[in-house]
Tab-separated table of N, CA and C in Angstrom:
chain	number	residue	atom	x	y	z
A	1	MET	N	142.042	115.632	69.557
A	1	MET	CA	141.289	113.949	70.061
A	1	MET	C	140.213	113.699	69.886
A	2	ASN	N	140.435	112.950	69.121
A	2	ASN	CA	138.552	111.731	69.168
A	2	ASN	C	137.504	112.176	69.510
A	3	ARG	N	136.676	112.966	69.222
A	3	ARG	CA	135.422	113.337	70.338
A	3	ARG	C	134.845	112.229	71.455
A	4	TYR	N	135.161	111.200	70.516
A	4	TYR	CA	134.542	110.015	72.165
A	4	TYR	C	135.667	110.125	73.257
A	5	PHE	N	136.720	109.554	72.839
A	5	PHE	CA	137.524	109.848	73.848
A	5	PHE	C	137.531	111.119	74.694
A	6	LYS	N	137.499	112.839	74.066
A	6	LYS	CA	137.404	113.392	74.839
A	6	LYS	C	136.139	113.140	75.982
A	7	GLU	N	135.153	113.168	75.360
A	7	GLU	CA	133.842	112.710	76.123
A	7	GLU	C	134.066	111.453	77.988
A	8	VAL	N	135.075	110.880	77.603
A	8	VAL	CA	135.629	109.644	77.723
A	8	VAL	C	136.118	110.599	79.681
A	9	LEU	N	136.699	111.765	78.927
A	9	LEU	CA	137.835	112.584	79.767
A	9	LEU	C	136.948	113.196	80.363
A	10	ASP	N	136.506	113.919	79.680
A	10	ASP	CA	135.425	114.776	80.211
A	10	ASP	C	134.506	114.231	81.029
A	11	THR	N	133.620	113.345	81.187
A	11	THR	CA	132.491	113.170	82.331
A	11	THR	C	133.121	112.412	83.441
A	12	HIS	N	133.998	112.195	83.609
A	12	HIS	CA	135.400	111.544	84.502
A	12	HIS	C	135.777	112.484	84.508
A	13	GLU	N	136.474	113.112	84.573
A	13	GLU	CA	136.240	114.572	85.651
A	13	GLU	C	135.325	115.452	85.945
A	14	LEU	N	134.077	115.072	86.048
A	14	LEU	CA	133.067	115.826	86.264
A	14	LEU	C	132.494	114.658	87.512
A	15	ILE	N	132.176	112.915	87.053
A	15	ILE	CA	132.470	112.632	88.082
A	15	ILE	C	133.467	112.269	89.530
A	16	ARG	N	134.897	112.563	88.679
A	16	ARG	CA	135.499	112.975	90.139
A	16	ARG	C	135.703	114.004	90.938
A	17	ASP	N	134.721	116.054	90.064
A	17	ASP	CA	134.462	116.457	90.934
A	17	ASP	C	133.296	116.442	92.006
A	18	TRP	N	132.467	116.127	91.031
A	18	TRP	CA	131.101	115.430	91.593
A	18	TRP	C	131.500	114.778	93.332
A	19	LEU	N	131.654	113.710	93.319
A	19	LEU	CA	132.016	112.589	94.502
A	19	LEU	C	132.923	113.307	95.397
A	20	GLY	N	134.183	113.389	94.697
A	20	GLY	CA	135.078	113.561	95.471
A	20	GLY	C	135.510	115.210	96.496
A	21	ASP	N	133.899	116.424	96.058
A	21	ASP	CA	134.040	117.453	96.789
A	21	ASP	C	132.982	117.250	96.798
A	22	ALA	N	132.474	117.390	98.040
A	22	ALA	CA	131.382	117.846	98.421
A	22	ALA	C	130.548	119.750	98.217
A	23	GLU	N	131.824	120.194	97.936
A	23	GLU	CA	131.703	122.021	98.034
A	23	GLU	C	131.500	122.181	96.556
A	24	THR	N	131.212	121.175	95.672
A	24	THR	CA	130.934	121.047	94.217
A	24	THR	C	129.521	121.218	93.764
A	25	PRO	N	129.710	122.314	93.089
A	25	PRO	CA	128.291	122.849	92.561
A	25	PRO	C	127.129	122.053	91.295
A	26	VAL	N	126.115	121.941	92.526
A	26	VAL	CA	125.275	121.298	91.434
A	26	VAL	C	125.111	121.534	90.121
A	27	GLU	N	125.857	122.299	89.639
A	27	GLU	CA	125.315	122.589	88.118
A	27	GLU	C	126.361	121.282	87.392
A	28	THR	N	127.441	120.937	88.078
A	28	THR	CA	127.967	119.524	87.882
A	28	THR	C	127.799	118.818	88.255
A	29	CYS	N	126.857	118.775	88.600
A	29	CYS	CA	126.103	117.243	88.193
A	29	CYS	C	124.743	117.142	87.176
A	30	ASP	N	124.350	118.318	87.054
A	30	ASP	CA	123.288	118.308	85.954
A	30	ASP	C	124.400	118.134	84.432
A	31	ASP	N	125.518	119.376	84.946
A	31	ASP	CA	126.188	119.117	82.690
A	31	ASP	C	126.818	117.195	82.841
A	32	LEU	N	127.123	116.910	84.321
A	32	LEU	CA	127.484	115.055	84.246
A	32	LEU	C	126.392	114.453	83.552
A	33	LEU	N	125.033	114.754	84.286
A	33	LEU	CA	123.804	113.798	83.957
A	33	LEU	C	122.867	113.888	82.349
A	34	SER	N	123.584	115.365	82.242
A	34	SER	CA	123.024	114.978	80.652
A	34	SER	C	123.480	115.106	79.805
A	35	ARG	N	124.505	114.349	79.815
A	35	ARG	CA	125.698	113.678	78.700
A	35	ARG	C	125.148	112.245	78.895
A	36	PHE	N	124.217	111.063	79.309
A	36	PHE	CA	123.506	110.341	79.402
A	36	PHE	C	122.833	110.318	78.936
A	37	SER	N	122.400	109.012	77.352
A	37	SER	CA	121.327	109.308	76.881
A	37	SER	C	119.295	108.600	77.856
A	38	PRO	N	118.471	109.185	77.626
A	38	PRO	CA	117.568	109.031	79.053
A	38	PRO	C	117.675	107.674	78.381
A	39	ALA	N	117.666	106.724	77.444
A	39	ALA	CA	117.951	105.173	76.804
A	39	ALA	C	119.087	104.576	78.075
A	40	PHE	N	120.006	105.296	78.459
A	40	PHE	CA	121.153	105.048	79.234
A	40	PHE	C	120.798	103.346	79.729
A	41	SER	N	121.363	102.400	79.464
A	41	SER	CA	122.030	101.373	80.613
A	41	SER	C	123.072	101.337	81.297
A	42	MET	N	123.177	101.080	82.068
A	42	MET	CA	124.940	99.957	82.632
A	42	MET	C	124.849	98.588	83.422
A	43	VAL	N	126.118	97.988	83.358
A	43	VAL	CA	125.889	96.750	84.000
A	43	VAL	C	127.071	97.587	85.108
A	44	SER	N	127.215	97.435	86.165
A	44	SER	CA	128.162	98.100	87.345
A	44	SER	C	128.771	96.807	87.328
A	45	PRO	N	130.595	97.498	87.924
A	45	PRO	CA	131.373	96.452	87.954
A	45	PRO	C	131.225	94.759	88.781
A	46	ILE	N	130.165	95.318	89.781
A	46	ILE	CA	129.614	94.105	90.835
A	46	ILE	C	128.321	93.404	90.353
A	47	GLY	N	128.166	93.843	88.796
A	47	GLY	CA	126.769	93.444	88.287
A	47	GLY	C	125.753	94.185	88.398
A	48	VAL	N	125.230	95.264	88.681
A	48	VAL	CA	124.335	95.683	89.344
A	48	VAL	C	123.878	96.365	87.789
A	49	LEU	N	122.818	96.437	87.750
A	49	LEU	CA	121.928	96.975	86.107
A	49	LEU	C	120.906	98.662	86.732
A	50	PHE	N	122.310	99.633	86.136
A	50	PHE	CA	121.253	100.699	86.158
A	50	PHE	C	120.749	101.181	84.987
A	51	ASP	N	119.414	101.733	84.762
A	51	ASP	CA	118.444	102.787	83.865
A	51	ASP	C	118.902	104.136	84.425
A	52	SER	N	118.763	105.046	83.267
A	52	SER	CA	118.916	105.841	83.750
A	52	SER	C	118.437	107.637	84.311
A	53	HIS	N	116.949	106.609	85.400
A	53	HIS	CA	116.871	107.453	86.132
A	53	HIS	C	117.625	106.686	87.699
A	54	ALA	N	118.322	105.113	87.818
A	54	ALA	CA	118.707	104.808	88.702
A	54	ALA	C	120.433	105.596	88.675
A	55	LEU	N	121.094	105.970	87.001
A	55	LEU	CA	121.853	106.759	87.634
A	55	LEU	C	121.760	107.674	88.129
A	56	ASN	N	120.133	108.409	87.558
A	56	ASN	CA	120.911	109.910	88.485
A	56	ASN	C	119.963	110.457	89.397
A	57	ARG	N	119.380	109.018	89.905
A	57	ARG	CA	119.373	109.137	92.007
A	57	ARG	C	120.289	108.988	92.092
A	58	PHE	N	121.052	107.910	92.095
A	58	PHE	CA	122.817	107.541	92.543
A	58	PHE	C	123.545	108.981	92.289
A	59	PHE	N	123.730	109.480	91.634
A	59	PHE	CA	124.204	110.716	91.331
A	59	PHE	C	123.968	111.469	91.913
A	60	ARG	N	122.698	112.188	91.975
A	60	ARG	CA	122.083	112.815	93.115
A	60	ARG	C	122.354	113.085	94.092
A	61	SER	N	122.430	111.850	94.750
A	61	SER	CA	122.732	110.989	96.460
A	61	SER	C	124.285	111.413	96.855
A	62	GLN	N	125.079	111.485	95.783
A	62	GLN	CA	126.272	111.012	96.234
A	62	GLN	C	127.759	112.358	96.046
A	63	ARG	N	126.833	113.009	95.906
A	63	ARG	CA	127.457	114.314	96.392
A	63	ARG	C	129.028	114.611	97.192
A	64	GLY	N	130.433	114.596	97.069
A	64	GLY	CA	131.319	114.373	97.870
A	64	GLY	C	131.287	112.902	99.079
A	65	ALA	N	130.919	111.915	98.424
A	65	ALA	CA	130.755	110.814	99.617
A	65	ALA	C	132.246	110.246	99.104
A	66	ARG	N	132.911	110.595	98.146
A	66	ARG	CA	134.653	109.581	98.221
A	66	ARG	C	135.267	110.618	97.945
A	67	ALA	N	135.520	112.022	98.865
A	67	ALA	CA	136.186	112.892	99.207
A	67	ALA	C	137.576	112.573	98.954
A	68	GLY	N	138.029	113.047	98.075
A	68	GLY	CA	139.885	113.294	97.634
A	68	GLY	C	139.776	112.132	96.577
A	69	LEU	N	138.306	111.432	95.541
A	69	LEU	CA	138.587	110.612	94.827
A	69	LEU	C	139.471	111.142	93.788
A	70	THR	N	140.827	110.206	93.252
A	70	THR	CA	141.852	111.168	92.148
A	70	THR	C	140.772	109.284	90.535
A	71	ILE	N	140.998	110.160	89.809
A	71	ILE	CA	140.398	108.717	88.603
A	71	ILE	C	141.324	109.296	86.866
A	72	GLU	N	142.009	108.066	86.874
A	72	GLU	CA	143.073	107.819	85.668
A	72	GLU	C	142.416	107.336	84.619
A	73	ILE	N	141.728	107.750	83.154
A	73	ILE	CA	141.692	107.191	82.589
A	73	ILE	C	143.195	106.444	81.475
A	74	VAL	N	143.085	105.428	80.679
A	74	VAL	CA	144.238	104.885	79.940
A	74	VAL	C	143.856	104.259	78.984
A	75	ASP	N	144.609	104.458	77.993
A	75	ASP	CA	143.984	102.835	77.394
A	75	ASP	C	142.997	103.186	76.361
A	76	LEU	N	142.455	103.994	75.968
A	76	LEU	CA	141.214	104.413	74.962
A	76	LEU	C	141.573	103.648	73.953
A	77	HIS	N	140.309	103.423	73.833
A	77	HIS	CA	140.384	101.963	71.841
A	77	HIS	C	139.275	102.175	71.163
A	78	ILE	N	138.603	102.564	70.433
A	78	ILE	CA	137.709	102.485	69.061
A	78	ILE	C	137.304	101.195	68.922
A	79	ILE	N	136.717	100.840	68.937
A	79	ILE	CA	136.515	99.764	68.727
A	79	ILE	C	135.761	98.892	67.500
A	80	ALA	N	134.731	100.429	67.650
A	80	ALA	CA	134.074	101.047	66.426
A	80	ALA	C	133.158	102.184	66.143
A	81	GLU	N	133.235	102.763	64.674
A	81	GLU	CA	132.650	104.098	64.597
A	81	GLU	C	132.087	103.643	63.782
A	82	SER	N	131.050	105.304	63.413
A	82	SER	CA	130.160	105.075	62.269
A	82	SER	C	129.392	106.842	62.343
A	83	GLU	N	128.711	107.481	61.667
A	83	GLU	CA	128.296	108.070	61.939
A	83	GLU	C	126.951	108.744	63.294
A	84	LYS	N	126.832	107.763	63.238
A	84	LYS	CA	125.520	107.262	64.060
A	84	LYS	C	126.070	107.158	66.204
A	85	GLY	N	127.622	106.254	65.792
A	85	GLY	CA	128.241	106.898	67.297
A	85	GLY	C	129.240	106.171	67.554
A	86	ALA	N	129.750	105.656	68.137
A	86	ALA	CA	130.676	104.486	68.267
A	86	ALA	C	130.405	103.370	69.653
A	87	THR	N	131.594	102.193	70.035
A	87	THR	CA	132.233	101.611	70.880
A	87	THR	C	133.641	101.895	71.345
A	88	VAL	N	133.390	102.231	72.557
A	88	VAL	CA	134.623	102.558	73.310
A	88	VAL	C	135.646	101.655	73.643
A	89	THR	N	136.674	101.418	74.412
A	89	THR	CA	137.251	100.319	75.477
A	89	THR	C	138.061	101.958	75.984
A	90	TYR	N	137.964	101.651	77.436
A	90	TYR	CA	139.030	102.035	77.967
A	90	TYR	C	139.443	101.377	79.711
A	91	THR	N	140.526	101.284	80.524
A	91	THR	CA	141.099	101.396	81.957
A	91	THR	C	140.829	102.448	82.350
A	92	GLU	N	139.891	102.086	83.901
A	92	GLU	CA	139.590	102.943	84.656
A	92	GLU	C	140.122	103.017	86.137
A	93	ARG	N	141.128	103.594	86.593
A	93	ARG	CA	141.780	103.238	87.781
A	93	ARG	C	141.486	104.473	88.796
A	94	GLN	N	140.585	104.021	89.530
A	94	GLN	CA	140.509	105.091	91.236
A	94	GLN	C	141.343	104.685	92.207
A	95	THR	N	141.157	106.109	92.965
A	95	THR	CA	141.636	106.084	94.083
A	95	THR	C	140.975	107.281	95.390
A	96	LEU	N	140.967	106.521	96.121
A	96	LEU	CA	140.342	107.430	97.658
A	96	LEU	C	141.626	107.268	98.658
A	97	PRO	N	142.072	108.217	99.749
A	97	PRO	CA	143.216	108.845	100.168
A	97	PRO	C	143.243	107.138	101.025
A	98	GLY	N	144.368	107.454	101.267
A	98	GLY	CA	144.960	105.746	102.383
A	98	GLY	C	143.993	104.541	102.309
A	99	GLN	N	143.304	104.623	100.534
A	99	GLN	CA	142.825	102.766	100.125
A	99	GLN	C	144.181	102.173	98.869
A	100	ASN	N	143.275	101.027	98.122
A	100	ASN	CA	144.447	100.455	97.432
A	100	ASN	C	143.482	101.392	96.441
A	101	VAL	N	144.158	101.522	95.092
A	101	VAL	CA	143.787	101.066	93.481
A	101	VAL	C	142.250	100.912	93.665
A	102	THR	N	141.469	101.024	93.234
A	102	THR	CA	140.107	100.728	92.226
A	102	THR	C	140.280	100.571	90.639
A	103	GLN	N	140.260	99.192	90.046
A	103	GLN	CA	140.599	99.242	88.713
A	103	GLN	C	139.774	98.648	87.569
A	104	ARG	N	139.367	99.073	87.325
A	104	ARG	CA	138.128	98.687	86.029
A	104	ARG	C	137.954	98.277	84.861
A	105	TYR	N	138.234	97.596	83.881
A	105	TYR	CA	138.436	97.427	82.418
A	105	TYR	C	136.530	97.932	82.047
A	106	ALA	N	136.440	99.112	80.970
A	106	ALA	CA	135.127	99.669	80.762
A	106	ALA	C	134.661	99.372	79.331
A	107	THR	N	133.271	99.206	78.526
A	107	THR	CA	133.460	98.843	77.685
A	107	THR	C	132.024	100.164	77.170
A	108	ALA	N	132.817	101.583	76.664
A	108	ALA	CA	130.775	102.113	76.525
A	108	ALA	C	130.527	102.507	74.786
A	109	VAL	N	129.709	102.436	74.721
A	109	VAL	CA	128.541	102.754	73.865
A	109	VAL	C	127.856	104.111	73.697
A	110	PHE	N	128.380	104.870	72.895
A	110	PHE	CA	128.076	106.210	72.151
A	110	PHE	C	127.244	106.023	70.821
A	111	ASP	N	126.316	107.118	71.451
A	111	ASP	CA	124.696	107.281	70.224
A	111	ASP	C	125.349	109.310	69.833
A	112	ILE	N	124.917	109.472	68.896
A	112	ILE	CA	125.480	110.772	68.390
A	112	ILE	C	123.902	111.191	68.724
A	113	ASP	N	123.639	112.508	69.192
A	113	ASP	CA	121.923	112.689	69.231
A	113	ASP	C	121.816	113.799	68.261
A	114	PRO	N	120.062	113.752	68.369
A	114	PRO	CA	120.126	114.351	66.931
A	114	PRO	C	120.665	115.973	66.306
A	115	ASP	N	120.751	116.850	68.221
A	115	ASP	CA	121.773	117.771	67.759
A	115	ASP	C	123.080	117.392	67.930
A	116	GLY	N	123.546	116.537	67.157
A	116	GLY	CA	125.257	116.465	67.466
A	116	GLY	C	126.072	116.332	68.579
A	117	ARG	N	125.186	115.821	69.242
A	117	ARG	CA	125.724	115.733	71.099
A	117	ARG	C	126.456	114.048	71.332
A	118	VAL	N	127.379	114.060	71.656
A	118	VAL	CA	128.306	112.816	71.795
A	118	VAL	C	127.004	112.332	73.084
A	119	MET	N	126.292	111.514	73.718
A	119	MET	CA	125.823	111.113	74.097
A	119	MET	C	126.302	109.267	74.944
A	120	TRP	N	126.688	108.889	76.176
A	120	TRP	CA	126.718	107.981	76.355
A	120	TRP	C	125.020	106.698	76.724
A	121	ARG	N	125.039	106.047	75.881
A	121	ARG	CA	124.383	105.472	75.576
A	121	ARG	C	124.427	103.626	76.626
A	122	HIS	N	125.247	102.851	76.769
A	122	HIS	CA	125.913	101.917	78.125
A	122	HIS	C	127.258	101.999	78.378
A	123	LEU	N	127.441	100.936	79.575
A	123	LEU	CA	128.203	101.005	79.963
A	123	LEU	C	128.267	100.070	80.752
A	124	HIS	N	129.578	99.085	80.612
A	124	HIS	CA	129.642	97.796	80.988
A	124	HIS	C	131.082	97.348	81.698
A	125	GLU	N	131.250	97.988	82.973
A	125	GLU	CA	132.386	97.663	83.515
A	125	GLU	C	132.841	96.831	84.731
A	126	THR	N	133.802	96.102	84.907
A	126	THR	CA	134.865	95.280	85.199
A	126	THR	C	135.679	95.018	85.577
A	127	PHE	N	135.375	94.652	87.414
A	127	PHE	CA	136.612	95.319	88.338
A	127	PHE	C	137.431	94.018	87.818
A	128	TYR	N	138.948	95.014	88.276
A	128	TYR	CA	140.133	93.562	88.235
A	128	TYR	C	140.886	93.801	88.648
A	129	SER	N	142.375	92.842	88.446
A	129	SER	CA	143.490	93.639	89.416
A	129	SER	C	144.596	92.890	88.235
A	130	VAL	N	145.518	93.614	89.224
A	130	VAL	CA	147.322	93.379	87.958
A	130	VAL	C	147.629	92.064	89.103
């Protein structure tokens, strides 16, 4: 599997576990946050801007906040790829028990750090409905 696709899938498993289960070990959040560059930026689906500090505060405060959350990632595509990183698009579907599915298009920019790790550099998400 493409290393960037694997990063998207693995990261969303951690997000699902952290947000969806209050019993998830704190190390899960540490692992999750270690995947984001210190220079990370994000545009949320509702237009809120995040940097790495805001992302850290958000995740640290949201353990188990979305009990029963499921996340499905589909339609992964490479837009551009080089030895320094890649830009990937995907569709994300989130479901909470008893609620409608929320869907978003996402564009993620990845860098490769000096140790060869894939790092989230930028993420832009947009809600959509079918």
